[in-house]
XYZ file of C-alpha atoms in Angstrom:
307
model
C 206.432 139.178 60.638
C 205.820 139.945 64.207
C 202.114 140.281 65.187
C 201.449 143.358 67.432
C 199.731 142.759 70.760
C 196.839 144.943 69.680
C 196.320 142.811 66.533
C 196.536 139.648 68.500
C 194.004 140.801 71.022
C 191.576 141.647 68.270
C 192.098 138.375 66.729
C 191.300 136.611 70.128
C 188.201 138.750 70.476
C 187.041 137.971 66.932
C 187.357 134.225 67.382
C 185.726 134.461 70.969
C 182.825 136.361 69.223
C 182.437 133.470 66.807
C 182.462 131.065 69.602
C 179.735 133.046 71.623
C 177.546 132.969 68.413
C 178.006 129.367 67.971
C 177.038 128.458 71.434
C 173.977 130.757 71.388
C 172.808 129.004 68.108
C 173.423 125.546 69.439
C 172.420 125.338 73.075
C 170.313 122.227 72.539
C 173.430 120.374 71.112
C 176.468 118.728 72.861
C 178.842 121.758 73.343
C 182.220 120.088 74.197
C 185.467 122.123 74.422
C 186.919 120.057 71.489
C 183.903 121.076 69.266
C 183.888 124.673 69.895
C 187.865 124.960 69.799
C 187.717 123.569 66.302
C 185.144 126.061 65.191
C 187.613 128.901 65.978
C 190.796 127.027 65.007
C 192.344 126.969 68.463
C 193.782 124.005 70.350
C 191.401 123.025 73.315
C 193.969 124.085 75.776
C 194.676 127.513 74.149
C 191.055 128.129 73.598
C 190.090 127.283 77.098
C 192.722 129.756 78.428
C 191.804 132.598 76.006
C 188.060 132.021 76.534
C 188.429 132.291 80.421
C 190.787 135.428 80.103
C 188.269 137.309 77.876
C 184.807 136.202 79.125
C 185.837 135.746 82.923
C 184.389 132.295 83.091
C 185.417 128.882 81.998
C 183.635 127.658 78.900
C 181.514 124.978 80.842
C 180.453 127.499 83.406
C 179.527 129.948 80.749
C 177.505 127.226 78.659
C 175.521 126.205 81.764
C 174.873 129.798 82.717
C 173.441 130.610 79.231
C 171.263 127.518 79.184
C 169.744 128.230 82.606
C 169.266 131.994 81.867
C 167.775 131.240 78.443
C 165.611 128.584 80.140
C 164.540 131.292 82.804
C 163.630 133.725 80.042
C 161.380 131.061 78.337
C 159.654 130.129 81.638
C 158.679 133.864 82.003
C 157.657 134.613 78.405
C 156.590 131.217 76.814
C 153.980 130.039 79.107
C 152.625 127.505 76.506
C 155.888 125.491 76.798
C 156.127 122.928 79.569
C 159.085 122.814 81.855
C 160.294 119.522 80.157
C 160.070 121.187 76.680
C 162.107 124.099 77.816
C 164.672 121.698 79.369
C 165.214 119.893 76.104
C 165.304 123.063 74.134
C 168.225 124.209 75.901
C 170.239 121.065 76.214
C 169.438 119.450 79.405
C 168.984 115.666 79.258
C 165.831 115.355 81.342
C 163.427 117.184 83.697
C 165.364 116.268 86.778
C 168.716 117.386 85.667
C 167.279 120.533 84.620
C 165.650 121.171 87.914
C 168.707 120.499 89.899
C 170.853 122.788 87.726
C 168.185 125.471 87.739
C 167.741 125.349 91.631
C 171.461 125.487 92.106
C 171.620 128.659 90.061
C 168.374 130.492 91.120
C 167.643 128.828 94.567
C 164.166 127.706 93.372
C 162.820 125.180 91.055
C 161.731 126.102 87.379
C 158.068 125.549 88.554
C 158.463 127.970 91.465
C 160.345 130.434 89.266
C 157.474 130.559 86.750
C 154.966 130.778 89.559
C 156.755 133.687 91.148
C 157.196 135.727 87.990
C 153.419 136.030 86.744
C 153.095 137.714 83.349
C 149.352 138.309 83.005
C 149.045 141.357 85.116
C 145.486 141.789 84.295
C 144.659 138.463 85.811
C 146.719 139.136 88.938
C 144.774 142.394 89.518
C 141.591 140.408 89.531
C 142.977 137.897 92.144
C 141.653 137.969 95.522
C 143.265 136.417 98.588
C 141.575 135.731 102.033
C 144.898 136.242 103.620
C 145.592 139.814 104.721
C 149.362 139.498 104.383
C 148.921 138.240 100.873
C 146.571 141.088 100.162
C 149.285 143.687 101.184
C 151.710 141.997 98.989
C 149.303 141.752 96.081
C 148.365 145.435 96.483
C 151.920 146.564 96.613
C 152.700 144.509 93.406
C 149.715 145.938 91.471
C 150.694 149.599 92.774
C 154.210 148.767 91.340
C 152.799 147.811 88.032
C 150.537 150.789 87.906
C 153.469 153.163 88.785
C 155.354 151.861 85.763
C 152.334 152.201 83.420
C 151.752 155.774 84.643
C 155.508 156.555 84.165
C 155.648 155.404 80.710
C 152.517 157.276 79.793
C 154.121 160.376 80.861
C 157.681 159.767 79.343
C 157.209 157.758 76.199
C 155.616 157.594 72.800
C 154.984 153.955 71.933
C 154.337 152.470 68.512
C 154.143 148.906 67.066
C 156.342 148.802 63.947
C 157.522 146.222 61.361
C 161.247 146.915 60.947
C 163.373 145.822 58.016
C 166.603 143.757 58.598
C 169.158 146.088 60.282
C 172.988 145.896 59.972
C 175.287 147.172 62.550
C 179.050 147.513 62.919
C 179.586 146.276 66.499
C 181.942 145.401 69.251
C 181.069 142.614 71.796
C 181.107 143.921 75.438
C 180.383 142.206 78.596
C 179.234 143.966 81.730
C 177.982 147.531 82.435
C 181.301 149.190 82.964
C 183.388 151.095 80.261
C 180.722 151.349 77.648
C 181.532 154.875 76.771
C 185.175 153.679 76.106
C 183.923 150.886 73.793
C 181.759 153.467 71.931
C 184.868 155.617 71.611
C 186.938 152.653 70.085
C 184.056 151.982 67.725
C 183.885 155.632 66.549
C 187.765 155.861 66.236
C 187.580 152.784 63.831
C 184.574 154.123 61.967
C 185.715 157.708 61.251
C 188.647 157.244 58.821
C 186.510 154.904 56.950
C 183.967 157.604 56.401
C 181.175 155.698 58.232
C 180.481 158.741 60.523
C 180.048 161.065 57.515
C 176.321 160.175 57.060
C 174.276 162.381 59.340
C 171.830 159.540 59.707
C 174.486 157.178 61.431
C 173.113 156.133 64.914
C 174.804 154.486 68.008
C 173.018 151.554 69.326
C 173.268 148.697 71.921
C 171.918 145.132 71.264
C 171.282 143.103 74.391
C 171.826 139.377 74.424
C 170.770 139.109 78.060
C 168.276 140.411 80.338
C 169.364 142.509 83.364
C 166.629 140.841 85.308
C 167.962 137.315 84.732
C 171.717 137.771 84.291
C 174.176 139.431 86.702
C 174.963 143.084 85.448
C 178.767 142.354 85.248
C 178.027 139.359 82.913
C 175.389 140.865 80.508
C 176.594 140.498 76.910
C 175.843 143.233 74.556
C 176.930 144.582 71.258
C 178.008 148.259 71.186
C 176.980 149.366 67.620
C 176.835 151.778 64.844
C 173.814 151.680 62.572
C 175.111 152.936 59.200
C 173.957 152.754 55.594
C 177.433 152.212 54.321
C 179.024 148.931 53.673
C 182.234 147.985 55.824
C 184.622 145.154 56.211
C 184.615 143.397 59.504
C 188.043 143.295 61.006
C 189.447 142.331 64.533
C 186.947 143.201 67.145
C 184.753 144.876 64.677
C 181.945 142.443 63.661
C 178.617 142.570 61.824
C 175.564 142.243 63.975
C 172.019 141.853 62.364
C 168.667 142.503 63.709
C 165.977 140.409 61.905
C 163.190 141.847 60.086
C 160.097 141.682 62.354
C 157.517 143.293 64.526
C 158.715 145.571 67.471
C 157.439 147.574 70.324
C 159.180 150.933 69.679
C 159.212 153.201 72.822
C 160.797 156.785 72.265
C 162.146 158.405 75.401
C 163.947 161.520 76.458
C 165.600 160.539 79.568
C 168.635 160.846 81.946
C 171.062 157.973 82.128
C 169.671 156.968 85.547
C 166.231 156.334 84.071
C 167.243 153.529 81.471
C 166.414 150.613 83.740
C 163.113 152.057 84.630
C 162.334 152.867 80.887
C 163.076 149.270 79.931
C 161.184 147.824 82.771
C 158.152 149.956 82.142
C 158.198 149.123 78.463
C 158.069 145.373 79.363
C 155.208 146.080 81.704
C 153.368 147.934 78.915
C 154.049 144.858 76.657
C 152.457 142.400 79.163
C 149.615 144.813 79.903
C 148.794 144.946 76.277
C 148.867 141.267 75.799
C 151.926 141.181 73.486
C 154.397 138.263 73.669
C 158.147 138.702 73.331
C 159.647 137.084 70.267
C 163.075 135.355 70.368
C 165.023 138.321 68.779
C 167.305 140.508 70.914
C 165.957 143.867 72.368
C 167.938 146.851 71.360
C 168.155 150.537 71.836
C 168.979 153.235 69.178
C 170.164 156.584 70.229
C 168.667 159.476 68.277
C 171.037 162.393 69.600
C 174.389 163.177 71.377
C 173.279 163.808 74.842
C 176.108 166.145 75.481
C 174.425 168.557 73.002
C 171.123 168.321 74.836
C 170.458 171.358 77.053
C 169.720 168.805 79.989
C 172.097 166.326 78.807
C 169.260 164.023 78.281
C 169.301 160.998 75.830
C 166.592 160.908 73.096
C 166.608 157.014 72.455
C 164.235 154.438 70.856
C 163.954 151.186 72.935
C 162.889 148.021 70.853
C 161.209 144.923 72.131
C 160.626 142.140 69.501
C 157.196 140.636 69.583
C 155.438 137.731 68.108
C-alpha cells in the first residue's frame, strides 16, 4: 500500500518529536547519532537527513545549542549551582570545555554571563557606584525594572496557584511564524473527534525555550488544546503534559504586541517577590477568541513554574 506524502510527513514529525523529548531528558548523557536514531527506528543516515530538514539544524548543532541554552537558563535562575556543576548537568566534560563552547555561542564566559544578568533586583537597587557612568546605567536599569512592575500592576491580576497535572493535545512548532496556521491544523484535527464540543476547551502554548536566550526563529513550543476528553495521539498530534506544581498565574487582557512585555514583566514580578523558577516549562492558556473581543484583545493566563 502506497503511503501518502501527508502521512509520511506526519510520521517524520512524530519520530522527530520523540527524538527531541529524548534529547531534552538526557542532556547529561552521551547523545550520539547512532543512539538517537535507534530510539526513533531510523538508520543514522536517514535520521540525520530528516532531522535537519525538519528542525533546520544538524543533530550535533541542535544538541550543543540546547545544552548551552539550558546552561544559560541555570546560570540566571539557579544561583546556588556553581558553573562547574551546571557544566556537568548539561553534558560538558569539564569547566574549560563548557567555557569555550559557551563563549563561542554568547561571546562571554559563563561567569560574565551570570554577572551581567543579575536576578536580585532588590539588591541591585541598593547598590551604589562612585562612577557616574555606572550610576547612569544603574539608574536606567532600575527605571526599566520599575516600569515593568508598574505596567504589570495596571494590566494583570496575579495569583500563586497549585495546579493539577494538565494534559494537552499538541503539535510541536519551531519559531514564531505561522502559529495561527498550526492552531488551525490542530482544530481541524480535533473538530470531527468531538474535542471542540466542550465549551471549556482552551487553546494554549507551552514554551520549551526562552525568547531571551534562544533565537526567536529557533524557539520550540507546543501549540495545544487543553481538553477534558481523551484522545489517541496520531501523526504530528502528540500528548503534552504539564506536571502538577506551584505556578505564578498572571491574567492579562492584552493586544498581540503586548505578549513579550507581559512575559517579561511577569518574570520581573517573580524576581521582585523572591520566587525561584522551577524546571517545568512556562505556558499560556487563552481564555477567549480574540476575534470576538470588541477590541480584538486576548484574555490569557500566563504561567511560570516556581519552586
